[in-house]
Each structure stands twice: as C-alpha cells, then as structure tokens.
Amino acid sequence: MTKETASTREMTGAEMVIQALADQGVKHLFGYPGGAVLPIYDALFAQKEVRHILVRHEQGAVHAAEGYARSTGKVGCVLVTSGPGATNAVTGLTDALCDSIPLVCITGQVPTHLIGNDAFQECDTVGITRPCTKHNYLVKRVEDLPRILHEAFHIAASGRPGPVVIDIPKDVQFATGTYSVPKEFPHTGYHPKVKGDSAAIKAAVELMARAKKPIFYTGGGVINSGKHASQLLRELVKTTGFPITSTLMGLGAFPAADPQWMGMLGMHGTLEANMAMHDCDVMVCVGARFDDRITGRIDAFSPGSKKIHIDIDPSSINKNIHVDIPIVGDCAHVLEDMLHMWKAEKKQADKKALGDWWKQIDKWRARKSLAYRPSNEVIKPQYAIQRLFELTKDRDTYITTEVGQHQMWAAQFYHFNEPNRWMTSGGLGTMGYGLPASVGVQLAHPKSLVIDIAGEASVQMTMQELSTAVQYRLPIKIFILNNSYMGMVRQWQELLHGSRYSESYSEALPDFVKLAEAMHAVGIRCEKPGDLDHAIKEMIDIDRPVLFDCVVDQKENCFPMIPSGKAHNEMILGDSGVSLDDAITEEGKMLV
Amino acid sequence: MNANANIPSSTSHYPTATNVQKPETHTLSVLVDNEPGVLARVIGLFSGRGYNIESLTVSETEHAKHQSLITVVTTGTPMVIEQIKNQLDRLVPVHRVVDMTLSGRSIERELAMVKVRGKGDERVEALRLADAFRARVIDATTESFIFEITGKSEKIEQFVALMLPLGLVEVSRTGIVAIARGPDTM
Ligand SMILES: Cc1cc2nc3c(=O)[nH]c(=O)nc-3n(C[C@H](O)[C@H](O)[C@H](O)COP(=O)(O)OP(=O)(O)OC[C@H]3O[C@@H](n4cnc5c(N)ncnc54)[C@H](O)[C@@H]3O)c2cc1C
Ligand SMILES: Cc1ncc(C[n+]2csc(CCOP(=O)(O)OP(=O)(O)O)c2C)c(N)n1
Ligand SMILES: [Mg+2]
C-alpha cells in the first residue's frame, strides 16, 4: 500500500503527519484547528499535496471522511484538536466502527509533561476512544510517529475495516526526528485472514448444489471487500440462479434492476425477502452479521435452514445465530474460490426445486409489500423518493441519508445497481450523518450528483455543514422529506405507546428556503405532487448546494414492518388493515 | 398479515433471551504486546460487552520481545466463551488466545499469602494444618503467622476456610496462572 519515499529525512513530528498522509496518497483531510494541533496546521500551510477541508463541527469532519471512504473504498482522514475537538469526534468514530468504515483520525494532545494534570483542553482521548475505534495510539516519542502513522492506515483498511485514532501531544509535533516509510509492522499478532478454508468452501458448494430453497443474504462486507467482490457475487448469483437479498449496508453490491433481486430484508424489508429467509433450506450469508434488525426473534429465525457464513471477522460468526459452515475470509477471495469450485466440479442447481421456489417467491412478490396509497393532494414520501429515483437514475448519482423513516423509504424506493453509491448510518443510526457525508462524497466525486435524502429533524443536527459545502463550492443536494415529525419516533409511539406523541413533533421548524439563502445556498420548497417533478429537475440543474424542502404527508408510516419481538413471517404490511396496537406483544414493547 | 401464527410470540430480539446453553468456566491464556493500555483494552472489552472476569493475572513473560501473558478466568455459555476468544483475538496487540480449559491439558496454580493472628492452641493448630497443606511460614511474630500456599484454587479455598476459625485476618491471592502440559508451547 505504502509508496516508497525517496529517502529518510529529518523533520518535525507535525511535518511527519503531513508527509505520511501524502505518502499514503491522501488528497483530502477533514478537520478543525485548535491549540493542540497548531504545529500540524502550520505544516499543512506550507504544502499543496494534502488539501484540508474546514468543517463546522468535528462530528461533521468524521462523517465527511466516512462518506469519502465509503464512496471511494479508500481510508478517510480527519484532524481535530485535543479535548472538545476529540470528544466531538466520538459520535463519528463510533459510527465508523459500527459500519466498518476505514478512517484515520489524528487528534492533538496536551504536551506529554502535562498529560494527567487536568491541563487546558486535556482529555483522556485514548481512554475515551478505546471502545469506539478498531485501534488507537498515544504517541509519546517522535521516533515512533512514522511507524504509527503508516501502521494506522494498514490497520484501518485491512481485515474488517474501522477507525483508528492517533493522539499526538504537542511537544511530539514540535520535536524533530527521522522520517521514513516503514517496510513492515511489528504487530505480529495482527494478520487478518483473507483466504477461506478450502474444505469449508467445498462443503458449502456441496450444500448449495443440493439446495431446494436456497437464498443469498449479503451485506456490507461485500462493499468493504471492493468492487471485484460485487462482480464475483453477481457471477455466482447468475451461475446458481438463486434468489438474493441484502441488508441496508449491502445495497448496490447486486443490481436492484436484476430479476433475481428480492429487495432489502429485515425490519423494513420486503415480504418476499423476509419470507424467503424464513422458509429457505440453505442460506448463504456473504459479509453480513445477523444483526437484530435482520433476525427479529432469534429462536424463530429461519428455523429450517442450513447456514453458510462468509465473514472476515471470526467474532461475527456464531455471535447471534449458530451457523453450520463458517468460512473466515475476505468476500472476494472466498467468492472467487466458490465460483471456481462450482464450475470445476460442474455443479448444477436443482432446476426443478429451484423453479418451484421461484414460483413461491413470485407469489410473495405479487403481494406488493411496498405498496402505499397514492395521493393527488399531498406528497407521499414514497412517491417523492420514486420520482427522485426516476429523475436521477440515468445520472452518475450518489445517495446519502440521515436516520429515520426517510432513510428506510430511500432504501426501499431508490434502487442501486452499483456498490459504493449508497452511504447510510446503519449500525449506530446517527441522525446528522447524511449532510456531512455528502460533503465528503462530493469532494471525492466532484462531477457527480450527490443527494442527501434527509428528515427535517435529522438535518438540523449537522445543518452547519451546509456552510462547508458553500465554502468549497460543493453542489450537494439536501432533499428533506419534511413530515414535521421525528417520523420514526412517531411511528413507534403509534405502535407502542398508544399514539401519545411525546416530544416527537418538529416544533418551530426553520423556514428551510430562507435558511438556505442565509447560508448562501439555494432553497426550494415543494408542497404538491403535481409540482414535484419540475422542482426536482430544477434542483438537479442548479450547480450549487440546494436545500430542498419537500413537504410530505405527516402521518405516513413505513411498511412493511416486522414489529420487535416477532418473527420474519409475522410482518405487518401497509395496507393490511392490521391495527398496530394489536400487532405487538408486551415483551416486544421492551425492545428497541 | 400474520402468515404464520404457529410460532409463539413471546421471547425477545436479544440472543441471551433464547439462550438455553449452560454457563461454563474457562481459563484463557492471552499473549499480548506489553504496550501501554493493553490491559485496559482487555478489561474494557470484558466490561463493555458484559463478560465476567473471575480471575485475572498479568505479567511480562518475555522481556526481550516485550510480551506479557494475561491469564483470565471467565464464565459464560459456550457461545459466549467463543465470542470472548474471538473478541480478544481481534485486539491488535493480542498475539494469541488459548483456551486452557478446552485443551484439557493445562496445569493451573494460584499463590496465596494468608495472615493468621492468634495464640495458644489455635496457633499450634494453624501451624499443623499449614504443614499438612504444605504451606510455608514466610513471616512470624509471637502473635501471628503469614503462610504462603500454592496450588489449585480449590486447595487455597479449603485452606482459607480452615484458617478462618483459627484467627485468619487477611488473604492476598495472585489469581490463577496456567500452562499446558508437555513439550509444546503456546
Ligand atoms: C432506523 C433503522 C432501521 C434499520 N432497518 C434495517 C432493515 O430493515 N434492514 C436492514 O438490513 N438493516 C436495517 N438497519 C441497519 C442495521 O441496523 C444494520 O446496520 C445492518 O443490518 C447491518 O448490515 P450488515 O449485516 O450488512 O453488516 P455490516 O455492519 O455492514 O457489517 C459487515 C459484516 O461483514 C464483515 N466484513 C467486513 N469486511 C469484509 C470483507 N472484506 N470480507 C468479508 N466480510 C467482511 C464484517 O466483519 C461484518 O460482519 C436499520 C438501521 C436503522 C438506523
Ligand atoms: C443522534 C440521534 N438521536 C436520536 C435518534 C433516535 N431517532 C431515530 S429516528 C429519529 C427521528 C428522525 O426524524 P427525521 O429526521 O425527521 O426523520 P423521519 O423519521 O421523520 O423521516 C430519532 C429521534 C437517533 N437515531 N440519532
Ligand atoms: Mg421527519
């Protein structure tokens, strides 16, 4: 990964930081200055290789780096100061850990002799970030800095990716030492396994060839593994003829336009995907982690199936669900071997059984679980996403989201045919992720159309990053599905708390059009279904940041939904007429 | 739509609620780089994920390589024990995790120092029992002894229990260390 520098050179710790970033091929660094990182900012000032992007809040810096990383497959980079700079970054770091996003975050620290003295803007950064990073470092000697900087990139990007923090005291930034790019890393205990065990792969292929009701259940690990993994997945799915579903995090790895695609699974997944998961006899899980949004009730999860699980992280295997054939390895490597073995041994799927299975799936499909009641008076949020999709699908488009109903509707109604096009906060579910993430995506893809599908509540959490977009002329589009509610909260209150909408109404909303204008962006409001297409086209054509206030139905709920504590085949559909109050058990109400 | 009403809808989302496995006690040997914060990483993992620590010992064992051996005794269902090992293995400074209980060929020992205060018959009895347990006297005054005893935890438990009525006032224990029998190393 690392490219050789011409020679070893004397330089300050601060200069080493920038040099190492440059050597790692980093083009953009998201950050915010402060006393404890001033030497690094000084080193930034003197060079042109690494471009610094000044955010408005450190959380925004981390989310921007996440968007950058997820849309490119590269490591995202962040620079923040000590104390509040570091603590503000914690939400973003945790988000990146949950969603396996590779980041390197450099934090300033008070000088080594002041550490532990409750010095000004001191906090125990390595202590605070230990549980929310893949690894972290406190650098006490400048001699260790070059190795640590490069090792951090290696750890962030390899194996199961994640965020790495490097805490650098100010005196270490000022100190002079010898810089060189290390050839190897002494952490002999860190060797992620990428190649899958061939006996296990063989057993998996045997099982798949005998399957009568097979399914591919794929996830974010395929995206992490890179574009080649998506390619191989497509080939394997085509070759076997099996149906495929994916988690929220894996959308785009397999094209949504393909007839073998069943849509997303899980709590808000399609009926066909969830029923097929429940009834299948062989489940091939590729880079997904049996999250509770997927499994629902553990003891009722796909009770009759044999399970194959491909994952690079052994701790993901047998964590929630016992699997029959675990394969530890990188998706691309394992899929390649599987495909090879399938072909070499001239395996054939059971055509007759598979045909019957598809007939059953088509019956579930015919139920049209994503259907909603259209309206000519108010904009239905689903309709808004459908129109947004239709009007942008032929462009080079990237989508980010905030968290809530709008996020789920985006996952259901915006269709992805390529990996790395969909950036969302899945594991942590961080409201405020989408806007700064879109800043990072737009920087990485300056010519592309980048849209943050937002909620009016979420967007207010990191609204200030619109200024960042304006400053760097990033024409991001923030498409707010404004239902005047924290809709997802309101839906749960309707479901679990007798429609007592405690504190979930978005009171005192700003005038988003004026707000946009005050921030030197463009504001558009749309309130009628008939005006929507025109307004969306207008938004697309504006080569500046746009805040689009799409006023939608306030009471719409997101369906299908598997209520907490229920099994896959106990889902509620939108037009089912089942009252939500009856649909959930007492124990289900305890769950989140 | 309730497509399948046969399945009772009682239990929760969370894996523990449906876990019927019995908890077991396992001794894990964890070889780590002896770098700052490594113990905090291990302990933080246990507390953060709600695992138990029944005993923990740590010391640098390979000075030249700056490696420490952490021996941790923990309880959990087989699935949780498996998780603990995998989670430990994921920590960057961790080289190896060996389940000494699974390997079935390990020797486990603990050392305790036991302070007993007393006079007369009780003092004589304490000394006699100490002898029977092969505990050594490592400090003595006219009114106290300190015994050093090594062995399996059960032996120490037993010794401590016997000393209790004889004037036991303080116990200091190392926690368990373990090593595999035979010529092979971890
Ligand atoms: C409001 C809300 C509602 C949600 N509802 C749903 C829902 O209905 N459906 C849904 O699917 N999700 C939903 N989610 C998201 C959910 O919480 C999880 O984030 C998501 O399901 C996890 O996706 P994943 O299993 O693909 O795992 P990820 O978090 O993407 O993890 C990837 C897995 O792949 C492994 N991996 C990483 N790299 C590699 C590699 N190179 N090779 C092999 N393996 C690798 C990792 O070890 C890990 O086990 C929702 C989130 C929110 C906020
Ligand atoms: C930082 C943070 N705080 C609280 C929550 C809990 N939460 C989940 S969705 C949601 C409401 C989101 O409202 P909005 O952005 O308007 O989206 P909608 O559901 O209306 O589409 C809340 C409060 C969260 N996910 N993140
Ligand atoms: Mg809302």
XYZ file of N, CA, C and O in Angstrom, chain A residues 155-282:
512
model
N -3.968 -0.768 9.510
C -4.983 -1.367 10.374
C -6.387 -0.900 9.990
O -7.330 -1.684 9.961
N -6.512 0.395 9.664
C -7.832 0.928 9.298
C -8.393 0.208 8.074
O -9.572 -0.116 8.023
N -7.532 -0.059 7.094
C -8.023 -0.536 5.799
C -8.095 -2.051 5.677
O -8.874 -2.569 4.898
N -7.281 -2.771 6.444
C -7.207 -4.217 6.234
C -8.188 -4.959 7.129
O -8.740 -4.395 8.069
N -8.368 -6.241 6.839
C -9.286 -7.046 7.644
C -10.673 -6.447 7.635
O -11.157 -6.013 6.594
N -11.331 -6.457 8.799
C -12.600 -5.739 8.890
C -12.253 -4.279 9.121
O -11.709 -3.928 10.177
N -12.557 -3.393 8.182
C -12.092 -2.009 8.306
C -12.704 -1.306 9.518
O -13.738 -1.720 10.035
N -12.047 -0.221 9.943
C -12.571 0.537 11.074
C -11.745 1.778 11.329
O -10.715 1.997 10.686
N -12.193 2.603 12.278
C -11.489 3.848 12.569
C -10.290 3.642 13.501
O -10.349 2.820 14.407
N -9.219 4.375 13.239
C -8.026 4.333 14.086
C -7.706 5.765 14.520
O -7.714 6.677 13.691
N -7.460 5.952 15.806
C -7.118 7.282 16.325
C -5.637 7.336 16.674
O -5.092 6.394 17.249
N -4.991 8.447 16.292
C -3.606 8.680 16.695
C -3.582 9.989 17.494
O -3.855 11.055 16.955
N -3.289 9.877 18.767
C -3.289 11.042 19.656
C -1.838 11.537 19.760
O -0.957 10.793 20.213
N -1.593 12.769 19.331
C -0.214 13.260 19.268
C -0.032 14.501 20.145
O -0.555 15.571 19.827
N 0.700 14.352 21.257
C 0.953 15.511 22.110
C 1.700 16.612 21.344
O 2.474 16.342 20.430
N 1.465 17.837 21.783
C 2.001 18.981 21.038
C 3.529 18.974 20.994
O 4.121 19.341 19.976
N 4.193 18.551 22.074
C 5.656 18.550 22.060
C 6.199 17.532 21.059
O 7.264 17.738 20.472
N 5.447 16.457 20.850
C 5.876 15.463 19.850
C 5.723 16.048 18.437
O 6.517 15.755 17.538
N 4.740 16.916 18.269
C 4.564 17.571 16.957
C 5.727 18.521 16.659
O 6.148 18.691 15.521
N 6.229 19.152 17.735
C 7.341 20.098 17.572
C 8.694 19.394 17.458
O 9.622 19.920 16.849
N 8.805 18.223 18.067
C 10.099 17.529 18.129
C 10.570 17.117 16.740
O 9.767 16.896 15.836
N 11.876 17.017 16.576
C 12.433 16.618 15.288
C 12.883 15.164 15.344
O 13.406 14.707 16.364
N 12.677 14.459 14.269
C 13.096 13.069 14.208
C 13.331 12.661 12.764
O 13.241 13.488 11.852
N 13.623 11.388 12.580
C 13.889 10.893 11.230
C 12.644 10.224 10.682
O 12.077 9.334 11.313
N 12.244 10.662 9.496
C 11.053 10.088 8.875
C 11.433 9.089 7.800
O 12.290 9.364 6.967
N 10.810 7.945 7.849
C 10.910 7.026 6.712
C 9.652 6.185 6.690
O 8.954 6.065 7.694
N 9.359 5.625 5.549
C 8.178 4.765 5.440
C 8.574 3.360 5.876
O 9.466 2.762 5.283
N 7.965 2.847 6.921
C 8.353 1.518 7.406
C 7.999 0.439 6.387
O 7.010 0.550 5.674
N 8.823 -0.591 6.345
C 8.584 -1.667 5.366
C 7.610 -2.700 5.937
O 6.886 -3.358 5.227
N 7.664 -2.861 7.255
C 6.738 -3.818 7.862
C 6.347 -3.323 9.249
O 6.961 -2.398 9.783
N 5.330 -3.961 9.796
C 4.816 -3.511 11.078
C 5.037 -4.586 12.132
O 4.759 -5.755 11.884
N 5.547 -4.166 13.287
C 5.913 -5.156 14.288
C 4.746 -5.865 14.964
O 4.964 -6.845 15.651
N 3.524 -5.365 14.756
C 2.397 -6.035 15.411
C 2.206 -7.417 14.813
O 1.405 -7.638 13.911
N 2.957 -8.383 15.301
C 2.926 -9.700 14.690
C 1.622 -10.430 14.974
O 1.348 -11.469 14.391
N 0.831 -9.907 15.883
C -0.425 -10.565 16.210
C -1.549 -10.188 15.265
O -2.606 -10.787 15.286
N -1.327 -9.183 14.419
C -2.406 -8.699 13.558
C -2.256 -9.226 12.136
O -1.472 -8.702 11.356
N -2.962 -10.306 11.846
C -2.920 -10.881 10.495
C -4.305 -11.292 10.075
O -4.677 -12.450 10.212
N -5.111 -10.382 9.567
C -6.452 -10.797 9.154
C -6.365 -11.886 8.091
O -5.493 -11.847 7.226
N -7.260 -12.847 8.224
C -7.250 -13.978 7.300
C -8.130 -13.621 6.104
O -9.310 -13.321 6.271
N -7.569 -13.649 4.912
C -8.369 -13.280 3.744
C -8.791 -14.492 2.913
O -9.827 -14.488 2.262
N -7.985 -15.519 2.954
C -8.277 -16.697 2.130
C -9.099 -17.682 2.953
O -8.732 -18.037 4.071
N -10.203 -18.130 2.397
C -11.074 -19.056 3.119
C -10.540 -20.476 3.083
O -9.831 -20.863 2.162
N -10.915 -21.231 4.084
C -10.514 -22.633 4.178
C -11.179 -23.434 3.055
O -12.403 -23.420 2.912
N -10.373 -24.161 2.265
C -10.948 -24.774 1.059
C -11.881 -25.932 1.387
O -12.837 -26.174 0.649
N -11.639 -26.620 2.478
C -12.554 -27.707 2.858
C -13.935 -27.138 3.170
O -14.964 -27.700 2.768
N -13.952 -25.995 3.867
C -15.231 -25.363 4.208
C -15.927 -24.878 2.936
O -17.146 -25.023 2.781
N -15.155 -24.319 2.027
C -15.740 -23.820 0.778
C -16.325 -24.987 -0.023
O -17.412 -24.900 -0.584
N -15.615 -26.095 -0.004
C -16.096 -27.281 -0.712
C -17.421 -27.761 -0.104
O -18.382 -28.023 -0.825
N -17.452 -27.813 1.212
C -18.685 -28.235 1.892
C -19.828 -27.286 1.554
O -20.975 -27.711 1.353
N -19.513 -26.000 1.466
C -20.537 -25.013 1.146
C -21.078 -25.238 -0.257
O -22.293 -25.217 -0.485
N -20.186 -25.463 -1.190
C -20.596 -25.672 -2.580
C -21.467 -26.931 -2.702
O -22.492 -26.925 -3.391
N -21.078 -27.981 -1.989
C -21.882 -29.214 -1.981
C -23.302 -28.922 -1.491
O -24.288 -29.336 -2.098
N -23.351 -28.205 -0.389
C -24.637 -27.883 0.229
C -25.501 -27.048 -0.725
O -26.701 -27.297 -0.883
N -24.864 -26.084 -1.379
C -25.603 -25.210 -2.295
C -26.157 -25.999 -3.478
O -27.269 -25.739 -3.941
N -25.364 -26.954 -3.955
C -25.803 -27.721 -5.124
C -26.992 -28.617 -4.785
O -27.781 -28.961 -5.655
N -27.126 -28.980 -3.528
C -28.245 -29.841 -3.119
C -29.474 -29.059 -2.664
O -30.506 -29.641 -2.368
N -29.324 -27.729 -2.614
C -30.389 -26.904 -2.031
C -31.664 -26.945 -2.868
O -31.607 -26.998 -4.091
N -32.778 -26.920 -2.175
C -34.056 -26.846 -2.879
C -34.648 -25.445 -2.766
O -35.371 -24.978 -3.627
N -34.357 -24.786 -1.639
C -34.888 -23.436 -1.441
C -33.755 -22.523 -0.941
O -33.757 -22.106 0.203
N -32.797 -22.252 -1.812
C -31.617 -21.500 -1.380
C -31.849 -19.988 -1.387
O -32.789 -19.499 -2.020
N -30.979 -19.270 -0.690
C -31.041 -17.807 -0.725
C -29.646 -17.241 -0.444
O -28.889 -17.801 0.359
N -29.311 -16.170 -1.127
C -28.131 -15.382 -0.782
C -28.570 -14.216 0.101
O -29.488 -13.476 -0.266
N -27.928 -14.091 1.238
C -28.187 -12.968 2.168
C -26.867 -12.227 2.284
O -25.916 -12.732 2.854
N -26.781 -11.072 1.664
C -25.488 -10.389 1.556
C -25.503 -9.061 2.303
O -26.560 -8.522 2.609
N -24.315 -8.549 2.600
C -24.262 -7.345 3.427
C -23.098 -6.434 3.109
O -22.449 -6.542 2.065
N -22.825 -5.554 4.067
C -21.812 -4.523 3.900
C -20.415 -5.081 3.649
O -19.571 -4.383 3.072
N -20.177 -6.313 4.070
C -18.865 -6.915 3.854
C -18.508 -7.023 2.375
O -17.339 -6.963 2.003
N -19.520 -7.179 1.529
C -19.250 -7.255 0.084
C -18.753 -5.892 -0.401
O -17.817 -5.797 -1.197
N -19.369 -4.833 0.112
C -18.940 -3.472 -0.264
C -17.521 -3.242 0.266
O -16.648 -2.745 -0.445
N -17.291 -3.624 1.527
C -15.953 -3.467 2.122
C -14.897 -4.190 1.295
O -13.770 -3.731 1.172
N -15.266 -5.328 0.763
C -14.305 -6.159 0.060
C -13.884 -5.553 -1.280
O -12.849 -5.914 -1.829
N -14.674 -4.634 -1.805
C -14.295 -3.939 -3.030
C -15.140 -4.326 -4.229
O -15.921 -5.286 -4.179
N -14.970 -3.559 -5.291
C -15.813 -3.720 -6.491
C -15.721 -5.127 -7.084
O -16.693 -5.665 -7.605
N -14.530 -5.713 -6.964
C -14.320 -7.057 -7.510
C -15.257 -8.060 -6.822
O -15.793 -8.964 -7.474
N -15.468 -7.876 -5.513
C -16.353 -8.774 -4.765
C -17.773 -8.694 -5.315
O -18.450 -9.713 -5.475
N -18.235 -7.487 -5.618
C -19.572 -7.317 -6.187
C -19.669 -8.038 -7.519
O -20.672 -8.690 -7.822
N -18.617 -7.925 -8.297
C -18.573 -8.579 -9.598
C -18.716 -10.098 -9.450
O -19.501 -10.732 -10.128
N -17.932 -10.623 -8.513
C -17.955 -12.074 -8.279
C -19.304 -12.527 -7.740
O -19.812 -13.587 -8.116
N -19.877 -11.708 -6.873
C -21.189 -12.042 -6.321
C -22.205 -12.152 -7.454
O -23.007 -13.089 -7.519
N -22.170 -11.169 -8.354
C -23.100 -11.185 -9.480
C -22.947 -12.468 -10.284
O -23.939 -13.094 -10.674
N -21.700 -12.826 -10.497
C -21.439 -14.017 -11.296
C -21.960 -15.274 -10.599
O -22.596 -16.124 -11.227
N -21.719 -15.350 -9.304
C -22.156 -16.535 -8.557
C -23.679 -16.619 -8.516
O -24.263 -17.704 -8.656
N -24.322 -15.481 -8.343
C -25.783 -15.468 -8.292
C -26.355 -15.879 -9.646
O -27.296 -16.662 -9.726
N -25.756 -15.362 -10.703
C -26.195 -15.740 -12.067
C -25.991 -17.230 -12.304
O -26.882 -17.923 -12.782
N -24.802 -17.702 -11.945
C -24.451 -19.097 -12.223
C -25.365 -20.066 -11.482
O -25.765 -21.091 -12.021
N -25.687 -19.737 -10.247
C -26.508 -20.653 -9.450
C -27.992 -20.473 -9.712
O -28.765 -21.408 -9.513
N -28.385 -19.252 -10.073
C -29.806 -18.977 -10.263
C -30.575 -18.782 -8.972
O -31.797 -18.732 -8.955
N -29.871 -18.604 -7.865
C -30.521 -18.442 -6.559
C -31.073 -17.018 -6.399
O -30.514 -16.074 -6.935
N -32.126 -16.859 -5.602
C -32.586 -15.514 -5.256
C -31.621 -14.833 -4.283
O -30.908 -15.515 -3.547
N -31.621 -13.499 -4.299
C -30.699 -12.759 -3.437
C -31.390 -11.584 -2.768
O -32.224 -10.908 -3.369
N -31.049 -11.385 -1.498
C -31.483 -10.201 -0.761
C -30.263 -9.612 -0.085
O -29.206 -10.243 -0.042
N -30.385 -8.390 0.409
C -29.248 -7.754 1.070
C -29.711 -6.916 2.245
O -30.858 -6.487 2.311
N -28.790 -6.669 3.144
C -29.046 -5.753 4.251
C -28.997 -4.315 3.742
O -28.576 -4.045 2.613
N -29.361 -3.424 4.634
C -29.260 -1.985 4.353
C -27.842 -1.613 3.918
O -27.647 -0.802 3.024
N -26.855 -2.220 4.570
C -25.467 -1.843 4.318
C -24.914 -2.421 3.020
O -23.885 -1.976 2.541
N -25.587 -3.403 2.474
C -25.035 -4.069 1.297
C -25.688 -3.646 -0.008
O -25.368 -4.196 -1.064
N -26.610 -2.673 0.056
C -27.352 -2.294 -1.147
C -26.402 -1.816 -2.241
O -25.499 -1.025 -1.989
N -26.634 -2.302 -3.444
C -25.816 -1.904 -4.594
C -24.800 -2.958 -4.989
O -24.333 -2.968 -6.121
N -24.455 -3.840 -4.080
C -23.488 -4.884 -4.421
C -24.060 -5.772 -5.528
O -23.344 -6.239 -6.405
N -25.367 -5.975 -5.476
C -26.055 -6.701 -6.534
C -27.095 -5.747 -7.134
O -27.776 -5.039 -6.389
N -27.230 -5.718 -8.465
C -28.118 -4.714 -9.059
C -29.594 -4.916 -8.709
O -30.128 -6.010 -8.882
N -30.224 -3.841 -8.261
C -31.634 -3.896 -7.894
C -32.504 -4.123 -9.124
O -33.643 -4.553 -9.010
N -31.957 -3.839 -10.311
C -32.747 -3.997 -11.534
C -32.813 -5.453 -11.979
O -33.600 -5.792 -12.854
N -32.024 -6.309 -11.366
C -31.957 -7.705 -11.802
C -33.165 -8.496 -11.287
O -33.596 -8.310 -10.161
N -33.703 -9.399 -12.115
C -34.879 -10.172 -11.670
C -34.619 -11.095 -10.474
O -35.555 -11.473 -9.778
N -33.355 -11.439 -10.224
C -33.079 -12.313 -9.070
C -33.054 -11.545 -7.741
O -32.959 -12.132 -6.669
N -33.108 -10.228 -7.827
C -33.077 -9.366 -6.637
C -34.451 -9.329 -5.980
O -35.457 -9.092 -6.634
N -34.484 -9.549 -4.672
C -35.761 -9.553 -3.949
C -35.977 -8.313 -3.097
O -36.936 -8.234 -2.345
N -35.039 -7.366 -3.158
C -35.169 -6.186 -2.307
C -34.488 -6.421 -0.972
O -34.002 -7.518 -0.679
N -34.468 -5.372 -0.152
C -33.823 -5.438 1.165
C -34.615 -6.361 2.089
O -35.818 -6.506 1.946
N -33.909 -6.964 3.055
C -34.590 -7.777 4.056
C -34.589 -7.048 5.404
O -34.083 -5.947 5.513
N -35.171 -7.666 6.393
C -35.102 -7.125 7.746
C -36.360 -6.393 8.164
O -37.411 -6.518 7.537
N -36.232 -5.644 9.236
C -37.365 -4.974 9.874
C -38.256 -4.230 8.874
O -39.469 -4.286 8.965
N -37.627 -3.523 7.928
C -38.405 -2.808 6.911
C -38.147 -3.357 5.517
O -38.247 -2.638 4.528
N -37.784 -4.623 5.474
C -37.506 -5.260 4.184
C -38.779 -5.739 3.503
O -39.876 -5.675 4.069
N -38.633 -6.247 2.293
C -39.806 -6.688 1.536
C -40.332 -8.018 2.083
O -39.594 -8.779 2.723
N -41.594 -8.272 1.797
C -42.219 -9.524 2.215
C -41.480 -10.712 1.607
O -41.159 -11.685 2.294
N -41.170 -10.602 0.295
C -40.544 -11.745 -0.375
C -39.176 -12.064 0.226
O -38.834 -13.229 0.439
N -38.406 -11.028 0.536
C -37.069 -11.270 1.090
C -37.175 -11.934 2.467
O -36.484 -12.912 2.758
N -38.058 -11.432 3.299
C -38.157 -11.971 4.651
C -38.791 -13.357 4.686
O -38.357 -14.224 5.441
N -39.803 -13.555 3.849
C -40.426 -14.879 3.818
C -39.450 -15.911 3.262
O -39.377 -17.036 3.760
N -38.683 -15.506 2.258
C -37.721 -16.442 1.675
C -36.615 -16.764 2.688
O -36.158 -17.907 2.776
N -36.229 -15.788 3.469
C -35.245 -16.042 4.529
C -35.811 -17.038 5.530
O -35.119 -17.929 6.013
N -37.071 -16.846 5.852
C -37.690 -17.703 6.858
C -37.842 -19.141 6.373
O -37.609 -20.090 7.118
N -38.205 -19.296 5.102
C -38.548 -20.621 4.591
C -37.414 -21.350 3.884
O -37.579 -22.503 3.500
N -36.281 -20.695 3.701
C -35.225 -21.297 2.878
C -34.660 -22.559 3.538
O -34.816 -22.769 4.748
N -33.986 -23.374 2.732
C -33.320 -24.549 3.318
C -31.800 -24.386 3.327
O -31.115 -25.046 4.112
N -31.274 -23.505 2.477
C -29.842 -23.196 2.528
C -29.663 -21.689 2.424
O -30.140 -21.060 1.475
